[in-house]
XYZ file of C-alpha atoms in Angstrom:
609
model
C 0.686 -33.533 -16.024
C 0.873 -36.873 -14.185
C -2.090 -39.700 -15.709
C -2.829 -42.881 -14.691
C -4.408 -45.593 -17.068
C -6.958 -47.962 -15.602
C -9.089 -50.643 -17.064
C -8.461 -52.502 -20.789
C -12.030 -52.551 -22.016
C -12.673 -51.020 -24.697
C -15.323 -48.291 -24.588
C -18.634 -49.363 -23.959
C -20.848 -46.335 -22.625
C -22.183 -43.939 -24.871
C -24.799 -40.981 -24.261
C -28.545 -40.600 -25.224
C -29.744 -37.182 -24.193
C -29.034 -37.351 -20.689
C -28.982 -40.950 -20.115
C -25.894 -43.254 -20.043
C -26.176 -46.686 -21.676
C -23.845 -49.478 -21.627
C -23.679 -51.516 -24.452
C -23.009 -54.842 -23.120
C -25.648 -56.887 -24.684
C -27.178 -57.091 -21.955
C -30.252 -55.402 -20.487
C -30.080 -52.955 -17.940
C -31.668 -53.937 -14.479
C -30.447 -51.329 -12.503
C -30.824 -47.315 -12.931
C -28.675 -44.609 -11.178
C -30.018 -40.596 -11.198
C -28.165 -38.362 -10.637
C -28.914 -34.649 -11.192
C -30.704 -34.789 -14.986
C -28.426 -37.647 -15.731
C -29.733 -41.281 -15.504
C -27.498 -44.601 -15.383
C -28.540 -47.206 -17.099
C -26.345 -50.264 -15.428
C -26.179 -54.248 -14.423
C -26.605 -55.676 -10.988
C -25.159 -58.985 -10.475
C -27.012 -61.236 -11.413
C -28.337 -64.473 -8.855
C -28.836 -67.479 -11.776
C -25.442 -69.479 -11.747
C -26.063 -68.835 -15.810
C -25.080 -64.901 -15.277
C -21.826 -66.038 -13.339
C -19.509 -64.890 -16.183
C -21.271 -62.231 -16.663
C -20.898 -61.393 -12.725
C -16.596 -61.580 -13.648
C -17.043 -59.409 -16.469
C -19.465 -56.794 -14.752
C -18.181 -56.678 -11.397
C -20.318 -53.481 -10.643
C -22.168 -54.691 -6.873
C -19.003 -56.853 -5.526
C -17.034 -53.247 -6.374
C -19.101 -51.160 -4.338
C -20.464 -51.733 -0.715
C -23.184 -48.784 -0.718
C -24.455 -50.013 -3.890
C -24.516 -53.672 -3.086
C -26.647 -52.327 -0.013
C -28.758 -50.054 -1.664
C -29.703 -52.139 -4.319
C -29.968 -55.555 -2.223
C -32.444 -53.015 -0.388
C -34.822 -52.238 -3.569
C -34.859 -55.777 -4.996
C -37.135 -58.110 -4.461
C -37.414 -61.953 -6.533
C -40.585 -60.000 -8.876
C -38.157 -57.071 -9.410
C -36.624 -57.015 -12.907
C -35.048 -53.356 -12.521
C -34.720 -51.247 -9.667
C -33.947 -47.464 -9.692
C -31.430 -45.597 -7.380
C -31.073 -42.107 -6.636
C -27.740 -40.646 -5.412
C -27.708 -37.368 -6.293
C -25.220 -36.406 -3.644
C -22.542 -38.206 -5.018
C -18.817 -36.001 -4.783
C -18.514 -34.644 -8.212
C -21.851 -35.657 -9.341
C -22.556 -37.721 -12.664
C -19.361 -36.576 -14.305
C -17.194 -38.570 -11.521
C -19.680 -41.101 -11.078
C -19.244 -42.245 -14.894
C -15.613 -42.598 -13.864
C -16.089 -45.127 -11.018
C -18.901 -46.877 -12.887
C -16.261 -47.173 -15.878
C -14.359 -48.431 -13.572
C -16.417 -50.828 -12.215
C -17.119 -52.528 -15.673
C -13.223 -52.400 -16.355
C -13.378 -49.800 -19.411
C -10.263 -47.754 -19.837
C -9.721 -44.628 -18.341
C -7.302 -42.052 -16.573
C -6.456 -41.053 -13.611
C -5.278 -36.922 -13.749
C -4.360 -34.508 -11.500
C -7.537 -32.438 -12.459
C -10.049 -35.601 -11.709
C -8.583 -37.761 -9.029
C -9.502 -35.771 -5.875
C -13.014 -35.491 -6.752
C -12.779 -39.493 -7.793
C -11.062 -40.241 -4.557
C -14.101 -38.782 -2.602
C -16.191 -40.567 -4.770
C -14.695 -43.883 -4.160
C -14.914 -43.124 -0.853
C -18.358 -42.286 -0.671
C -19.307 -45.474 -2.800
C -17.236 -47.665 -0.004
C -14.678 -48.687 -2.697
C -12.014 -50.192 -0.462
C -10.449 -53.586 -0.488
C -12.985 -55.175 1.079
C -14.594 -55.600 -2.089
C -11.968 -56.502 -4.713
C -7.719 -55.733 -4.822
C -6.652 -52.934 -5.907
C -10.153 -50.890 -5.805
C -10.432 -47.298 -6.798
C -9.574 -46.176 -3.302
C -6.133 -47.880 -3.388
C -5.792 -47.111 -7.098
C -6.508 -43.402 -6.179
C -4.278 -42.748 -3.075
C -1.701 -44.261 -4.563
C -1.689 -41.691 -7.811
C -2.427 -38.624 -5.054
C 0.967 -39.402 -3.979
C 2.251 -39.060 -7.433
C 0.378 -35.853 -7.760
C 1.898 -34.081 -4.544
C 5.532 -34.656 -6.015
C 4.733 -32.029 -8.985
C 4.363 -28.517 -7.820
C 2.000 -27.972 -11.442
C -0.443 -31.216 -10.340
C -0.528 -29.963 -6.494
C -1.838 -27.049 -7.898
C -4.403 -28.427 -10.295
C -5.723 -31.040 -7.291
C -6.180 -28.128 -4.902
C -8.621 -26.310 -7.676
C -10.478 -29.000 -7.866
C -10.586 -29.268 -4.231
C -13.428 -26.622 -4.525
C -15.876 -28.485 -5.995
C -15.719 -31.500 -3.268
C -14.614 -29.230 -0.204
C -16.234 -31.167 2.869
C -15.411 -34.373 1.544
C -11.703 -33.903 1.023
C -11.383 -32.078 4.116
C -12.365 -35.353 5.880
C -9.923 -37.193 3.724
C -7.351 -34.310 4.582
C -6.381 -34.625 0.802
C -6.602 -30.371 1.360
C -4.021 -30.391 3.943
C -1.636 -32.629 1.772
C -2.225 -30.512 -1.537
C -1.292 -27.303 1.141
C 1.305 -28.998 2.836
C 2.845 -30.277 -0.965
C 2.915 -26.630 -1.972
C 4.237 -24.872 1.252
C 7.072 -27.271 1.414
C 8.136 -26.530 -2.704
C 7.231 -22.977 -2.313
C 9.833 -22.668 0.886
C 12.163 -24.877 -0.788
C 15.980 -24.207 0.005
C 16.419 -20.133 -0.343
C 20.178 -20.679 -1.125
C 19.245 -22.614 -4.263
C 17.505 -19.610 -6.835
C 14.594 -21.032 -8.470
C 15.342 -19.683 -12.226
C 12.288 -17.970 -12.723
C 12.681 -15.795 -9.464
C 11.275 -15.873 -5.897
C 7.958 -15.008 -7.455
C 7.719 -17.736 -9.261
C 5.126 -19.117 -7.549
C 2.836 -16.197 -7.312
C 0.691 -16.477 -10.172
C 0.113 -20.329 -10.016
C -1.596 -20.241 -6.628
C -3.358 -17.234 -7.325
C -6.224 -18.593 -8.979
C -7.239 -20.352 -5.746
C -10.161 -19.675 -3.772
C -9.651 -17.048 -0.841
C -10.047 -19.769 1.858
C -7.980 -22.269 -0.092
C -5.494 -19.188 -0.521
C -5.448 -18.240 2.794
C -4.872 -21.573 4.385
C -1.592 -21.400 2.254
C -0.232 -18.517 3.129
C -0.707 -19.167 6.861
C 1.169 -22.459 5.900
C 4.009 -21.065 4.453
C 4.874 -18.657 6.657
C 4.962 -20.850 9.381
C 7.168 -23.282 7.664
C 9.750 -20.094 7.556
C 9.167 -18.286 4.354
C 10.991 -14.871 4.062
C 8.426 -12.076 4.983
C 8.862 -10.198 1.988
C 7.944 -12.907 -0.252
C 4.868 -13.281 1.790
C 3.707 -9.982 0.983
C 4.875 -10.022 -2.359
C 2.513 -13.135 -2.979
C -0.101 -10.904 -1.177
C 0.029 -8.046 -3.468
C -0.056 -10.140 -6.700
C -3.157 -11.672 -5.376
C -4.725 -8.307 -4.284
C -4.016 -6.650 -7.738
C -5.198 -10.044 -9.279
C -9.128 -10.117 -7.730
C -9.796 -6.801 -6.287
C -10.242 -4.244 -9.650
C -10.104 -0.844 -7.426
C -6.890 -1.234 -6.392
C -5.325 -0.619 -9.763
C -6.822 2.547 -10.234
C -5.735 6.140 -9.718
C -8.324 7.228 -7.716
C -6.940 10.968 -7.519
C -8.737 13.296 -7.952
C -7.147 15.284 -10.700
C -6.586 12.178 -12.356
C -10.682 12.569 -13.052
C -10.841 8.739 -11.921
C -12.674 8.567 -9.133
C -16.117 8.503 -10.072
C -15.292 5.740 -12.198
C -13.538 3.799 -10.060
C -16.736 4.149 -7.832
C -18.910 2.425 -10.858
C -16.316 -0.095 -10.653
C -17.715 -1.542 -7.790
C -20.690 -2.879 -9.852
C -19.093 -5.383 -11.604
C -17.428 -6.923 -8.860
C -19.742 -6.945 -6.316
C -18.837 -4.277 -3.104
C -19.646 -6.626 -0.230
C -17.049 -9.379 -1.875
C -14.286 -7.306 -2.535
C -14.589 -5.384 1.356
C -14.426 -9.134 2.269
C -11.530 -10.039 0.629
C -9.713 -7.011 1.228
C -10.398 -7.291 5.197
C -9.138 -10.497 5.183
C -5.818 -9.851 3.108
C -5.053 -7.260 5.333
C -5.117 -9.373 8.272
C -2.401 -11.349 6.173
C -0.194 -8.865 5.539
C 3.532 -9.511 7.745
C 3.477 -6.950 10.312
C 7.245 -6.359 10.341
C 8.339 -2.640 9.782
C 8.868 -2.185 5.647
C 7.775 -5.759 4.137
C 5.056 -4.409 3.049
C 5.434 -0.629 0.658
C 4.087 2.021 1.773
C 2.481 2.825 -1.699
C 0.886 -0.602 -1.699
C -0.699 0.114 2.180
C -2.093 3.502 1.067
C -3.820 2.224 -1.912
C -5.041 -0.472 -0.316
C -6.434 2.087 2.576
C -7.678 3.997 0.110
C -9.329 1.146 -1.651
C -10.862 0.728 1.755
C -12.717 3.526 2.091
C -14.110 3.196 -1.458
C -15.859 0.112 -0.382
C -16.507 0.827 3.288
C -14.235 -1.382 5.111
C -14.646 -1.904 9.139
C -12.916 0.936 11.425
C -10.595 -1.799 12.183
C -9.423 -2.391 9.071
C -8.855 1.024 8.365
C -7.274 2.160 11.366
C -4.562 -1.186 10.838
C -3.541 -0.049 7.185
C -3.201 3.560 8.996
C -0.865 2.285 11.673
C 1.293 -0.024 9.190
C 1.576 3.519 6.880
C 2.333 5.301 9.880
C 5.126 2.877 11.106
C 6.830 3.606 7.815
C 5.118 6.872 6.425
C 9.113 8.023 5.298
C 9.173 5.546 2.802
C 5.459 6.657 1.092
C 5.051 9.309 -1.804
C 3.117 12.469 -2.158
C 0.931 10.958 -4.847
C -0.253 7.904 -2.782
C -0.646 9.788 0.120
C -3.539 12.169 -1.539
C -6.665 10.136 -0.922
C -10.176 11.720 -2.154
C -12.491 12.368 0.249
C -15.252 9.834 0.170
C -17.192 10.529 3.528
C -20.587 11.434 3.587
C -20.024 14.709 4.893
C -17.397 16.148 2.487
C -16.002 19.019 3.294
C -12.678 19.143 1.693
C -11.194 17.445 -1.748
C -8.632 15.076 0.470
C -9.051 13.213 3.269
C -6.697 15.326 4.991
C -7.825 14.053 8.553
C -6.933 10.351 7.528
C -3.533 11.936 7.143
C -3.426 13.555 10.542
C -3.861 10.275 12.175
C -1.194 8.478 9.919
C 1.616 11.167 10.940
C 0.007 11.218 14.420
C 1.104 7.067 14.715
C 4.659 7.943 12.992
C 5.628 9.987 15.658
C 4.542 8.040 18.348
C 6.421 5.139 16.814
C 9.666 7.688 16.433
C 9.186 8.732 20.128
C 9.228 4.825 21.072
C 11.706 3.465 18.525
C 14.718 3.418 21.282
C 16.630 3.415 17.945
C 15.371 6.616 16.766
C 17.155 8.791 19.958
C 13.977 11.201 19.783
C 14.738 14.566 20.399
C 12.556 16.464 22.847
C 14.286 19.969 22.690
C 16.234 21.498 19.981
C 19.754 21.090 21.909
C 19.820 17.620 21.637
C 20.012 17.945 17.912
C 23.414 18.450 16.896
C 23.980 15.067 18.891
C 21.528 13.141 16.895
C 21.661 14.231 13.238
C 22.401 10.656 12.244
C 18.577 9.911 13.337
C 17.161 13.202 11.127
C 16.851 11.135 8.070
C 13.226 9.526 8.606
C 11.756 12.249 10.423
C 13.068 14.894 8.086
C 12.069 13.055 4.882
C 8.444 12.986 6.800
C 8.783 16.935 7.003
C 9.391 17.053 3.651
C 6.245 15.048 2.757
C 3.887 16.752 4.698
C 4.853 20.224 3.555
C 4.410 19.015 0.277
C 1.320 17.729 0.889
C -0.050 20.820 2.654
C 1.080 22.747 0.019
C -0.918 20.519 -2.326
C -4.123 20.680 -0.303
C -3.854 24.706 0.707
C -5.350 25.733 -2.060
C -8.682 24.039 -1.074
C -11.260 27.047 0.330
C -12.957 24.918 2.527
C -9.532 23.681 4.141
C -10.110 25.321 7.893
C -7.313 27.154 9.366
C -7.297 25.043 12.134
C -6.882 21.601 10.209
C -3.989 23.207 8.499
C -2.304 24.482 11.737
C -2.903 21.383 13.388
C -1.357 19.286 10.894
C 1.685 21.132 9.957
C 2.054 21.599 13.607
C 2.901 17.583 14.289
C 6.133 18.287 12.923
C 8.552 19.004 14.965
C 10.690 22.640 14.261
C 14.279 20.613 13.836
C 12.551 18.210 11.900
C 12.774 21.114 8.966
C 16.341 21.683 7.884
C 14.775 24.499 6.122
C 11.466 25.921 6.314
C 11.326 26.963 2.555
C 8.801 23.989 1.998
C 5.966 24.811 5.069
C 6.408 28.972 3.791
C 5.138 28.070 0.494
C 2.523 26.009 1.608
C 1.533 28.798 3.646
C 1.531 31.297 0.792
C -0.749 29.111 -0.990
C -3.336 28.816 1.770
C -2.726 32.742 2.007
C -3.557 33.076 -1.675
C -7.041 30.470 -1.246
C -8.197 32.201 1.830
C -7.936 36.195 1.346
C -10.313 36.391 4.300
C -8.357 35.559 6.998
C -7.751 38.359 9.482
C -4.497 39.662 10.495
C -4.331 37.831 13.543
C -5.098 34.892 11.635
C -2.238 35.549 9.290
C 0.053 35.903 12.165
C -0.817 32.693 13.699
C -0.229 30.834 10.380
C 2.958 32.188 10.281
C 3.987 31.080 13.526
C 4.333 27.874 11.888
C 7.437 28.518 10.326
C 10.682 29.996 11.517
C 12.184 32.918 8.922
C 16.045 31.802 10.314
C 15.788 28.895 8.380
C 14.625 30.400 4.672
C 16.925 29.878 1.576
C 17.962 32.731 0.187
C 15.570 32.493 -2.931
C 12.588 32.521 0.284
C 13.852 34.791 1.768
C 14.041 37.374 -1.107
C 10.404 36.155 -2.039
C 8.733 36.800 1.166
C 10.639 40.106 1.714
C 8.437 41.228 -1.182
C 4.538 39.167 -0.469
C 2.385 41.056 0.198
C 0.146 38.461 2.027
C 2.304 38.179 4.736
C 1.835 40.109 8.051
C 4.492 43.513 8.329
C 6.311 42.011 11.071
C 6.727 38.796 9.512
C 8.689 40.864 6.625
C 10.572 42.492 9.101
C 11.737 39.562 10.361
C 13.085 38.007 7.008
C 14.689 40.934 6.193
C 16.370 41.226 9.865
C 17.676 37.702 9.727
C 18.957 38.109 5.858
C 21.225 40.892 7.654
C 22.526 38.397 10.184
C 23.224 36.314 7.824
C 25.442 38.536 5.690
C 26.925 39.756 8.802
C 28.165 36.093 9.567
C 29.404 35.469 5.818
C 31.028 39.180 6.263
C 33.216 37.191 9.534
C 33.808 34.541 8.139
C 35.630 36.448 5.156
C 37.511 38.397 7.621
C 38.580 35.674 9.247
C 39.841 33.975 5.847
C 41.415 37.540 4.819
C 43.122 37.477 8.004
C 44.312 33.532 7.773
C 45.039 34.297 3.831
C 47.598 37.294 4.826
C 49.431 35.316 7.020
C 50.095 32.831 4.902
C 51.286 35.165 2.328
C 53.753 36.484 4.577
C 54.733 33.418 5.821
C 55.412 32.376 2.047
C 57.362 35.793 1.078
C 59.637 34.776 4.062
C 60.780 32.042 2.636
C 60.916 33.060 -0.918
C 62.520 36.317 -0.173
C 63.299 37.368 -3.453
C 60.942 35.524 -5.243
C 57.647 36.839 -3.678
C 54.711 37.047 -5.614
C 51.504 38.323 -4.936
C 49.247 35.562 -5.204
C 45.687 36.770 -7.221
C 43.318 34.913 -4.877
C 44.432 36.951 -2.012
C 43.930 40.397 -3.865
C 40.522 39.270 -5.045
C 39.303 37.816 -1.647
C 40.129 41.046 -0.372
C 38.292 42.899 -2.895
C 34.887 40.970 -1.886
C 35.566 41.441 1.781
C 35.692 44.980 1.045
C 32.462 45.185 -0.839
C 30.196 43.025 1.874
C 31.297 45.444 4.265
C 30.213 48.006 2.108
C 26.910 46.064 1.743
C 26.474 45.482 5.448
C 27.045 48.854 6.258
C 24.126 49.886 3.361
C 21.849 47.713 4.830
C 22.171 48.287 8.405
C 21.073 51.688 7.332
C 18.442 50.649 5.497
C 17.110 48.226 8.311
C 17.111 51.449 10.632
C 15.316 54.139 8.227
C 12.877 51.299 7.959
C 12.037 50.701 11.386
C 11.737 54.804 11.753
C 9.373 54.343 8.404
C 7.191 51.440 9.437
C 6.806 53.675 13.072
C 5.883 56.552 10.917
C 3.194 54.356 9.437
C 1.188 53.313 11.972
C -2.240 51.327 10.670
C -1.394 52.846 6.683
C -2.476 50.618 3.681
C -0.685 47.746 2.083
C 0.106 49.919 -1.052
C 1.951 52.582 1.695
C 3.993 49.297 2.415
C 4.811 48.418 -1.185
C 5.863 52.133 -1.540
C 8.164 51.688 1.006
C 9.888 48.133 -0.308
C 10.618 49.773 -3.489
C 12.206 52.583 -1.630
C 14.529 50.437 -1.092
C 14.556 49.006 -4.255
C 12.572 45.738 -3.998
C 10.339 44.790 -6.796
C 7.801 41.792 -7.402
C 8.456 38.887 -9.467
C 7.524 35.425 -10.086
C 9.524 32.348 -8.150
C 8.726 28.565 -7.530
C 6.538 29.746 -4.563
C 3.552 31.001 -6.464
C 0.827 29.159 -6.776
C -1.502 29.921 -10.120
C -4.571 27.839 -8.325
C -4.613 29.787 -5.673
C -6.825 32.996 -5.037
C -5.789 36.718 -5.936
C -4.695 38.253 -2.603
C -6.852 41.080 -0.831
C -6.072 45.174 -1.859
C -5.861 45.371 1.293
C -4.773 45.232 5.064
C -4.181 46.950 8.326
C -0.266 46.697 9.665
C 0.618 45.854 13.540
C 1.178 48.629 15.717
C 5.029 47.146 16.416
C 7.483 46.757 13.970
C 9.968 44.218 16.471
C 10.928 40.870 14.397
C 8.879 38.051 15.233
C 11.079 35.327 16.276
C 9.367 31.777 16.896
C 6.031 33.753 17.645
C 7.821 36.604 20.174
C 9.022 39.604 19.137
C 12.512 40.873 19.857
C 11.614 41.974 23.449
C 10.944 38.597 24.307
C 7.333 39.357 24.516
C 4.553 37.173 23.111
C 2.567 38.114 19.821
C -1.394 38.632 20.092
């Protein structure tokens, strides 16, 4: 740290209880207050006997305001006079400084007391007008010292605090900023050795306005975005003590991060949090999406303005691919709590994501299905979005007081070819299923409506062949596409078959005599010849089925589970049950049709009730 020695004296003031004596061996004539401290100090004296004295004590022809005050007070029967200048910059700790000073006694000039000494001086009227080299001069000159080290910069600003007005007028709070921008956006090309964070922890001891005023100042002197926000976040995991808690609720922290909020009080950290959001870059991905979310959910913890909240909603919209299932579960913390998660704060995020996607003229939105083989290159965001959300649903399905309608609408925001495969929204659906055995059959039928049984894996599609939650149709419908499917693997074998024989024959024309059967061909044929034996099986099946399921009319579920393991289906546990959710209903009333559902129609093209 930079110092400055002033002054040769030896020391000469010593403390009494709260008075400050001077041991000059002479007697004090002039008294100073300030606060609970008292001065006890020389004027200069008139008698042409005290003129050496006068050299030696130079403490009125040092300071204009005290020349004046005390010329003021003193009158020729007036031994002692007493001042009072108790709003002195840095009160009676600083003022002992100058006053040392003034009597020549040594001293030093640091990074830690020269800004409040420099107001001081100031407010004393210091300058050269009333001796060279005067603690004005003597302080500017080591401020400039002081703004070449990044560590003193620091260490002046702090102690701007406790003399704010007064070094605002002498813009020494500018210089201190302007000292650290310009170091902190120092050449990029040239690596500081401790990192591009190296700066974050020194500066974040500052004061919020003092902090602010910074930040402002280096990003408009060019700083990297990134950096900005990194120097954000330290500062926002630094003073607000919510933020680094997992506030989930099956983490069992919530309540307690609610009690947090006592020790820090709630009214200073919504203010700080307000205003660091306002901070935060607003390009696309500088700030991470994990970072926004708990931040929004800090938010509603301490009851930030709408605005706020709806701001860190839009920046985790712009980039909601990039966020995780675990941020994005925030506890419900409105008065009127009706689910576990605020699962409406959600709708809104994805709601802003795709209106971003549909505006992004990079994104090539797709407005109909056709356009989608042309634009598979811009599936990645959107799809990893899908993903999310059907994770999340699944999460929050098991919830009883999750409405049907919240759930539709929700899951419905994502667009069908947004879902390579649908195995992710089916299981979320058969876990609202299980947590809501209530819902009618026409209720069941419109939840499955969300999801299209053409694009189940084949371990879905074998599990919701045999749940018994779904509606009858919807079963038909899995089991009518898994046929399709085989059908297409069965061509596709054919048409390999077909391309392997030629080839044979191609080869045992030019071997001639030295043909050999080749064991791939043989084998291929083999499976070819069991899939059509399969295909065949099934379409039978399919068609006894459909005369079955006529037969049946309104029966019982158990009449349906008869009739699966007629055909030699059986239940068993997969990756889509769910042990939180409810035990299913005994039972419930089949549709009257038995046509596959397709996309909410049946297979006459005609809509479903």
């Amino acid at each position: 740290m930079a110092c400055m020695k002033l002054g040769s004296k030896s020391e000469v003031f010593h403390l009494d209880g709260h008075t400050w004596l001077c041991s000059t061996g002479l007697q004090s004539d002039v008294i100073i207050e300030i606060g609970e401290m008292s001065f006890h100090l020389h004027k200069t004296p008139y008698s042409k006997a005290y003129f050496k004295v006068q050299s030696e004590f130079p403490l009125l022809s040092r300071s204009k305001v005290l020349e004046n005050l005390i010329g003021e007070h003193s009158s020729k029967d007036e031994k002692r006079c007493v001042l009072q200048l108790h709003d002195v910059p840095g009160g009676a700790k600083t003022f002992l400084l100058a006053a040392k000073f003034c009597y020549g006694v040594k001293m030093e000039l640091t990074a830690l007391n020269v800004v409040s000494l420099r107001c001081a001086a100031e407010y004393l009227g210091m300058s050269e007008d009333f001796g060279e080299e005067n603690l004005i001069t003597q302080t500017e000159n080591f401020l400039n010292e002081v703004f070449g080290s990044w560590t003193d910069s620091v260490k002046a600003l702090e102690t701007c605090e406790e003399v704010l007005l007064h070094a605002e007028e002498l813009h020494v709070v500018s210089r201190c900023i302007n000292s650290l921008a310009m170091k902190a956006c120092a050449d990029p090309t040239k690596p500081h050795p401790m990192g591009e964070d190296w700066w974050y922890e020194d500066v974040s001891f500052l004061r919020l306005p003092l902090y602010k005023r910074l930040i402002l100042e280096v990003g408009s002197n060019g700083m990297n975005p990134g950096r900005v926000a990194g120097a954000l976040m330290y500062y926002a995991k630094k003073h607000l003590p919510l933020l680094g808690r997992q506030s989930s609720i099956e983490s069992g922290n919530y309540a307690a991060s609610r009690s947090t909020i006592s020790a820090t009080s709630e009214a200073d950290q919504r203010s700080l949090l307000e205003e660091l959001v306002e901070l935060l870059p607003d390009q696309k991905g500088v700030t991470p999406s994990n970072f926004l979310l708990r931040l929004l959910r800090t938010a509603m913890i301490v009851h930030a303005s709408p605005s706020c909240r709806e701001n860190l909603e839009k920046r985790v919209g712009t980039q909601l691919d990039q966020a995780s299932l675990q941020d994005l579960l925030i506890p419900n913390s409105g008065y009127s709590v009706e689910t576990l998660y605020d699962i409406d704060c959600v709708q809104r995020i994805l709601d802003h994501f795709m209106l971003v996607d549909r505006d992004d003229p990079t994104s090539n939105y797709i407005e109909h299905e056709g356009q989608m083989t042309e634009s598979l290159h811009s599936l990645t965001p959107i799809t990893m979005v899908a993903n999310l959300i059907d994770s999340y649903l699944a999460e929050v399905a098991s919830d009883v007081n999750l409405k049907l309608a919240k759930f539709q609408s929700l899951a419905s925001v994502v667009p069908e070819y947004a879902r390579p495969i649908d195995d992710g929204i089916y299981r979320a659906i058969d876990i609202y299923l299980k947590a809501h055995p209530w819902l009618t059959d026409s209720e069941r039928e419109q939840l499955c409506r969300l999801m299209n049984c053409q694009k189940f894996s084949l371990e879905a599609s074998t599990h919701a062949a045999q749940n018994e939650r779904l509606p009858l149709r919807v079963i038909v419908q899995v089991l009518f596409f898994e046929q399709l499917r085989l059908r297409t693997s069965v061509s596709s074998w054919f048409f390999v078959s077909e391309n392997l024989d030629n080839s044979q024959n191609l080869s045992g024309n030019l071997a001639r005599n030295d043909f050999h059967p080749q064991a791939g061909g043989i084998h291929g044929r083999i499976m070819v010849d069991d899939m059509k034996e399969r295909v065949s099986e099934l379409e039978k099946e399919y068609f006894t089925m459909k005369q079955e399921i006529e037969k049946l009319g309104k029966t019982k579920v158990s009449s349906w589970n008869i009739l699966l393991r007629k055909f030699g289906f059986s239940r068993s546990k997969s990756k889509y049950e769910d042990p939180k959710a409810s035990k299913p209903p005994d039972t419930k009333e089949l549709p009257t049709s038995s046509a596959p559902l397709i996309n909410g129609e049946n297979q006459n093209n005609e809509p479903v009730d």
